[in-house]
Amino acid sequence: MVIESNPSLQSYNSFGILARAQEMLRVTSVDDLQDMVQTPFFQERPHLVLGGGSNLVLTGDVKALVLKVELMGKRLVKEDEKGYWVEAMAGENWHDFVTWTLDQGWPGLENLALIPGSVGATPVQNIGAYGVELQDRFFDLEAVDLSTGKRFRLDAAQCAFAYRDSIFKHGAQPNFGSLAPRGLSLESPPEKRTNALSSGALSVDALPADLNLGLANRALITHVRFFLPKKWRAVLDYQDLQKKCAEHANAQPSAREIYDWVCAIRRHKLPDPKSIGNVGSFFKNPTVSSDQCQDIIAREPSVVHYPLLDGRFKLAAGWLIDACGWRGKSIGMAGVYPKQALVLINKGGADNPCTGGEVMTLARAIQTSVYERFGILLEPEPMIL
Ligand code: EPU
């Protein structure tokens, strides 16, 4: 495996921020990675797992060995009367994978079309869009424990999925201590068991010690598997998709039609990171108590809010930021996307890019004004390094 020294990370983060890594290793083989992890060279260095870089804000050079995940491959693992089990390796592009499953006639991922990034990053974030979250289609994943080099497998419960969250976002992060351990409650590791879908005749049951402390920077996801049921059901609850149904006078669209609609909606309101650097939604949609929601509605009747099953309400962060007048505003080369206030953009392109500092100054100014007006502290969605 070749170690690159001092490589530029500009083309590996979707904001296009200029930064360098101390060293970088392209991970193209699981076996090679397992061998590498066991070397003193690896164990002596802090490391950072990098997928598509579409959920990352770099605020300086990365003083670590960057593991650039380039594991490629996708396949149908199993088909029966219930559905399809489909696997992709972590380095595959997510949107290309979604497109491939539909081309094969396996519907289910259409609402998640055009989300930037790699397959390996999707469980970390539990990506979601237009009424579907990754956890709704997820079957299991395999990863390499970066302290032992052993492979292990996690099912959905073990991944502790929540809104834009999973076990991979929590834990002590050596040298990147921005996320505090949250003590996720997990069942104790299952007994060693055979796993009919695992990718090889290897032990995939060596779960890392202290799994309940989280796996941020402790694991590198290698394979992700999805279950796509043959009893497919269109998910059209989201308002933008309802509008498409009305526009096309089509109440029963096919998966391919939903895919096309989702692509069109996203292209219309979200910037393409290939031309305008961004990381998608910069903040999570906050949840508030029923009382707080009623108070905000009384003062701002048009606030976009959605009731949750537990009696709380989710508010549209984009609306809150927009209401504070941020759309189209900027600090240095970091700006708020004029069509969607929840998205921060690099206004300077590749030649004169924004810095991570400018992005964070803008983000903090937005947080402050939303907090002062609504009493809500917005939580950033991407990883800030
Ligand atoms: N809104 C405004 N002004 C704005 C932006 C939004 O008034 O500047 C209003 C919209 O009119 C709408 C509401 O806020 O009524 C929600 O906006 P939108 O439908 O664009 O969705 P969102 O809540 O902002 C979430 C996800 C997106 C996902 C869409 C569609 C989060 C943090 N974001 O955005 O995910 O694509 O729903 O499901 O949950 C991402 O995570 O990177 C991402 C793009």
XYZ file of C-alpha atoms and ligand atoms in Angstrom:
429
model
C 0.000 0.000 0.000
C 1.395 3.383 -0.992
C 1.488 6.177 1.570
C 1.161 9.642 0.040
C 2.847 12.442 1.981
C 1.272 15.856 2.422
C -1.511 15.335 -0.187
C -4.054 18.057 -0.911
C -7.559 17.250 0.333
C -9.280 19.905 -1.787
C -10.812 17.462 -4.231
C -11.720 15.049 -1.413
C -14.059 17.355 0.487
C -17.234 18.484 -1.243
C -16.901 22.057 0.092
C -13.659 22.263 -1.904
C -11.804 23.752 1.089
C -8.004 23.917 0.763
C -6.307 21.670 3.317
C -3.642 19.000 3.409
C -3.275 15.722 5.225
C -0.077 14.661 6.907
C -0.262 11.330 5.066
C -2.869 9.484 3.043
C -3.470 5.831 2.337
C -5.862 4.690 -0.391
C -7.775 1.688 0.907
C -8.488 -0.555 -2.095
C -8.413 -3.972 -0.438
C -9.858 -5.172 2.858
C -7.071 -7.732 3.308
C -4.372 -5.104 2.795
C -6.109 -2.802 5.254
C -6.261 -5.569 7.862
C -2.521 -6.184 7.440
C -1.721 -2.473 7.573
C -3.740 -1.911 10.761
C -1.552 -4.402 12.583
C 1.701 -2.596 11.759
C 3.428 -0.260 14.260
C 3.402 2.390 11.494
C -0.393 2.429 11.594
C -0.873 2.035 15.322
C 1.501 4.918 16.100
C -0.547 7.374 14.060
C -3.905 9.051 14.560
C -6.123 8.305 11.570
C -9.153 9.714 9.861
C -11.536 7.703 7.675
C -12.535 9.652 4.574
C -15.331 8.545 2.247
C -16.762 10.981 -0.287
C -15.928 13.970 1.958
C -19.494 15.206 1.505
C -20.177 15.663 5.186
C -16.987 17.252 6.361
C -15.777 20.777 7.166
C -11.989 21.064 7.264
C -10.877 23.941 9.476
C -7.164 23.273 8.999
C -4.684 20.679 7.847
C -5.373 17.154 9.047
C -2.599 15.976 11.328
C -3.355 12.335 10.793
C -3.097 9.452 8.412
C -6.136 9.820 6.164
C -7.689 6.522 5.080
C -9.259 7.270 1.719
C -11.839 4.548 1.163
C -11.702 3.258 -2.425
C -13.213 -0.219 -1.974
C -15.233 -0.922 -5.101
C -17.804 -3.543 -6.071
C -21.515 -4.231 -5.909
C -23.553 -7.410 -6.239
C -26.833 -9.164 -5.608
C -26.143 -11.369 -2.596
C -29.433 -13.216 -2.428
C -32.930 -13.239 -3.887
C -35.968 -15.090 -2.591
C -39.732 -14.648 -2.721
C -39.480 -11.821 -0.151
C -36.939 -9.620 -1.876
C -33.399 -8.773 -2.857
C -30.350 -8.491 -0.634
C -27.931 -6.138 -2.355
C -24.391 -5.286 -1.327
C -22.089 -2.411 -2.193
C -18.560 -1.823 -1.089
C -17.889 1.376 0.807
C -16.085 3.298 -1.942
C -18.940 3.043 -4.464
C -20.677 6.314 -5.268
C -24.071 6.295 -3.526
C -26.120 7.796 -6.364
C -24.572 5.448 -8.948
C -25.434 2.523 -6.683
C -29.061 3.700 -6.342
C -29.277 4.065 -10.135
C -27.797 0.581 -10.645
C -30.350 -1.068 -8.305
C -33.201 0.546 -10.232
C -31.642 -0.454 -13.575
C -31.604 -4.053 -12.293
C -35.314 -3.820 -11.437
C -34.833 -3.721 -7.638
C -36.834 -0.750 -6.343
C -36.598 0.713 -2.843
C -33.805 3.287 -2.837
C -35.405 5.760 -5.274
C -36.248 8.416 -2.632
C -32.554 8.536 -1.699
C -31.350 9.356 -5.235
C -28.743 12.051 -5.844
C -27.498 12.269 -2.250
C -23.783 13.042 -2.623
C -21.137 10.821 -1.082
C -20.011 7.239 -0.930
C -21.898 4.118 0.166
C -19.660 3.698 3.228
C -20.675 7.091 4.568
C -24.416 6.467 4.304
C -24.847 4.489 7.555
C -22.650 6.948 9.474
C -25.142 9.712 8.754
C -28.197 7.493 8.408
C -28.905 9.560 5.296
C -32.502 10.440 4.627
C -34.640 12.239 2.106
C -38.247 12.462 0.943
C -39.683 10.235 3.641
C -37.088 7.428 3.573
C -34.060 6.951 5.797
C -31.195 4.584 5.143
C -32.216 2.498 8.169
C -35.516 1.655 6.410
C -33.639 -0.304 3.704
C -30.486 -1.284 5.614
C -29.741 -4.943 6.303
C -26.249 -5.036 7.799
C -22.680 -3.862 7.305
C -19.148 -5.087 7.679
C -16.270 -3.038 9.002
C -12.659 -3.383 10.051
C -11.775 -2.610 13.672
C -8.957 -0.083 13.389
C -7.396 -1.105 16.682
C -7.159 -4.855 15.963
C -7.535 -5.233 12.194
C -10.411 -7.702 12.724
C -13.556 -7.686 10.651
C -16.949 -7.441 12.280
C -20.569 -7.213 11.286
C -23.310 -4.961 12.664
C -27.050 -5.187 12.179
C -29.365 -2.183 12.272
C -29.948 -2.294 16.040
C -26.214 -2.386 16.692
C -25.700 0.621 14.427
C -27.999 2.596 16.806
C -29.512 4.584 13.958
C -31.328 7.804 14.762
C -32.082 10.986 12.819
C -28.800 11.735 10.926
C -26.984 9.716 13.562
C -25.431 6.325 14.296
C -22.853 4.635 16.492
C -20.220 5.763 13.956
C -20.684 9.405 14.984
C -20.003 8.821 18.664
C -17.046 7.956 20.773
C -13.723 9.218 21.893
C -12.026 10.559 18.780
C -8.256 10.584 19.259
C -6.980 13.999 18.169
C -10.392 14.963 16.833
C -12.159 15.396 20.149
C -15.224 17.349 19.018
C -17.790 14.666 19.773
C -18.207 13.529 23.346
C -19.175 9.893 24.063
C -22.890 9.686 24.648
C -23.061 6.190 26.135
C -25.430 4.783 23.526
C -27.405 1.933 24.900
C -26.718 -1.182 22.916
C -27.493 -4.802 23.473
C -24.502 -6.853 24.491
C -22.633 -8.326 21.535
C -24.407 -11.386 20.146
C -22.909 -14.835 20.453
C -20.741 -15.903 17.554
C -23.124 -16.847 14.787
C -23.022 -17.808 11.172
C -23.883 -15.008 8.844
C -25.256 -16.240 5.543
C -24.717 -12.875 3.887
C -21.193 -12.090 5.025
C -18.767 -11.376 2.233
C -16.269 -14.162 2.800
C -15.308 -17.127 4.918
C -13.815 -14.838 7.545
C -14.605 -14.218 11.152
C -16.954 -11.262 11.072
C -18.062 -11.555 14.667
C -15.123 -10.063 16.517
C -17.036 -7.048 17.767
C -14.811 -4.242 19.050
C -14.487 -3.948 22.810
C -16.557 -1.177 24.444
C -18.870 -0.999 21.457
C -21.261 1.035 23.604
C -18.758 3.916 23.695
C -19.229 4.455 19.988
C -17.176 3.732 16.888
C -16.160 7.174 15.617
C -12.736 6.781 14.039
C -12.480 3.274 15.482
C -13.886 1.420 12.499
C -13.731 1.555 8.729
C -16.932 0.398 7.030
C -16.113 -1.932 4.118
C -19.462 -3.357 2.910
C -23.070 -2.227 3.303
C -26.025 -4.514 2.538
C -29.607 -3.542 1.883
C -32.846 -5.497 1.840
C -35.215 -4.394 -0.918
C -38.605 -6.120 -0.520
C -40.439 -7.396 -3.594
C -43.659 -6.007 -2.108
C -42.546 -2.515 -3.062
C -44.595 0.436 -1.859
C -44.135 3.985 -3.123
C -43.290 6.496 -0.346
C -45.005 9.693 -1.437
C -45.943 11.382 1.847
C -43.425 14.188 1.414
C -45.053 17.405 0.197
C -42.719 17.909 -2.777
C -43.579 14.411 -4.063
C -47.306 15.021 -3.559
C -46.904 18.095 -5.751
C -45.204 16.001 -8.454
C -48.075 13.476 -8.352
C -50.550 16.326 -8.885
C -48.429 17.989 -11.592
C -48.149 14.719 -13.553
C -51.706 13.591 -12.708
C -50.113 10.341 -11.592
C -51.055 9.035 -8.139
C -49.268 5.706 -8.656
C -45.818 6.461 -10.009
C -43.268 3.716 -10.585
C -40.001 3.619 -8.653
C -38.235 4.995 -11.720
C -40.671 7.923 -11.916
C -40.108 8.708 -8.219
C -36.348 8.536 -8.839
C -36.699 11.037 -11.702
C -38.886 13.328 -9.586
C -36.495 13.218 -6.610
C -33.567 14.046 -8.926
C -35.529 16.955 -10.423
C -36.547 18.310 -6.973
C -32.999 18.093 -5.645
C -31.501 19.678 -8.780
C -33.982 22.528 -8.463
C -33.337 23.440 -4.825
C -29.928 22.071 -3.882
C -26.548 23.033 -5.375
C -24.578 20.351 -7.217
C -21.326 19.970 -5.236
C -19.476 19.462 -8.539
C -20.110 23.104 -9.411
C -20.840 24.772 -6.046
C -19.060 23.337 -3.011
C -21.401 22.357 -0.149
C -22.175 19.568 2.314
C -25.974 19.422 1.916
C -27.965 20.502 4.961
C -25.568 22.216 7.331
C -27.810 21.896 10.408
C -30.165 19.213 11.643
C -33.860 19.997 11.855
C -34.379 20.658 15.596
C -37.082 19.124 17.757
C -38.948 21.118 20.403
C -41.602 20.415 23.028
C -45.250 20.956 22.174
C -45.275 24.036 24.473
C -42.295 25.631 22.754
C -43.778 24.876 19.342
C -47.103 26.511 20.332
C -45.195 29.552 21.572
C -43.304 29.892 18.282
C -46.487 29.382 16.236
C -48.210 32.115 18.272
C -45.448 34.532 17.300
C -44.646 33.144 13.835
C -47.774 31.434 12.457
C -46.041 30.286 9.267
C -43.248 28.298 10.987
C -42.873 24.923 9.218
C -43.400 22.194 11.839
C -44.098 18.479 11.791
C -45.650 16.513 14.691
C -43.584 13.564 15.957
C -44.938 10.339 17.436
C -43.725 11.247 20.948
C -45.738 14.501 21.082
C -42.758 16.714 20.266
C -42.418 18.713 17.040
C -39.702 18.898 14.422
C -39.104 22.366 12.979
C -37.639 23.117 9.539
C -34.206 24.584 10.271
C -34.178 26.055 6.733
C -37.311 28.031 7.564
C -35.862 29.321 10.875
C -32.644 30.471 9.152
C -34.604 32.002 6.288
C -36.838 33.854 8.762
C -33.693 35.421 10.255
C -32.875 36.822 6.817
C -29.829 34.686 5.997
C -30.698 33.532 2.487
C -28.031 34.742 0.051
C -25.862 36.321 2.805
C -22.160 35.569 3.118
C -19.062 35.920 5.236
C -15.906 35.971 3.128
C -16.290 33.243 0.517
C -18.743 31.215 2.614
C -22.364 31.882 1.769
C -25.943 30.800 2.403
C -27.449 29.207 -0.708
C -30.079 31.576 -2.091
C -32.589 28.773 -2.836
C -32.241 26.845 0.460
C -31.102 28.589 3.633
C -30.108 25.284 5.255
C -27.250 24.847 2.789
C -23.963 26.721 3.170
C -21.860 27.065 0.036
C -18.341 27.816 -1.158
C -18.787 30.938 -3.256
C -15.178 31.065 -4.430
C -15.034 27.804 -6.402
C -11.786 25.853 -6.676
C -9.570 28.881 -7.384
C -10.557 31.098 -4.472
C -12.305 28.740 -2.072
C -13.819 29.640 1.276
C -11.865 28.588 4.331
C -13.183 26.288 7.023
C -12.883 29.274 9.377
C -15.237 31.346 7.212
C -17.742 28.498 7.093
C -17.665 28.175 10.881
C -17.935 31.945 11.451
C -21.000 31.988 9.209
C -22.455 28.897 10.891
C -21.985 30.427 14.367
C -23.529 33.725 13.296
C -26.558 31.799 11.999
C -26.767 29.768 15.211
C -26.661 32.955 17.275
C -29.395 34.747 15.363
C -31.699 31.690 15.345
C -31.061 31.220 19.066
C -31.752 34.860 19.880
C -35.006 34.873 17.960
C -36.390 31.392 18.659
C -34.424 30.095 21.654
C -33.266 27.116 19.586
C -29.615 26.127 19.234
C -29.151 24.558 15.809
C -26.872 21.534 15.737
C -24.452 21.217 12.798
C -24.892 18.065 10.713
C -21.405 17.624 9.176
C -18.270 16.566 10.995
C -16.162 19.623 11.851
C -12.443 18.894 11.881
N -37.757 26.389 3.920
C -37.867 27.738 3.896
N -36.768 28.475 3.535
C -35.584 27.888 3.212
C -35.480 26.495 3.247
C -36.574 25.747 3.608
O -38.910 28.300 4.188
O -34.636 28.614 2.899
C -38.944 25.569 4.252
C -39.434 24.846 2.984
O -40.307 25.659 2.244
C -40.129 23.642 3.555
C -39.340 23.363 4.822
O -38.600 24.529 5.139
O -41.450 23.940 3.897
C -38.412 22.170 4.693
O -37.505 22.393 3.621
P -37.076 21.201 2.634
O -38.297 20.530 2.115
O -36.117 21.747 1.639
O -36.391 20.120 3.568
P -35.367 20.307 4.765
O -36.076 19.952 6.037
O -34.708 21.621 4.691
C -34.560 17.833 4.814
C -33.225 17.148 4.873
C -32.604 17.090 3.480
C -33.543 16.315 2.574
C -34.911 17.026 2.550
C -35.926 16.204 1.808
C -32.340 17.570 7.086
C -31.362 18.323 7.918
N -32.361 17.863 5.780
O -34.298 19.174 4.428
O -31.385 16.375 3.575
O -33.036 16.237 1.259
O -35.412 17.168 3.913
O -36.277 15.078 2.545
O -33.053 16.706 7.609
C -29.056 16.588 3.893
O -29.196 15.975 4.948
O -27.924 16.986 3.508
C -30.224 16.908 3.096
C -30.158 17.659 1.996
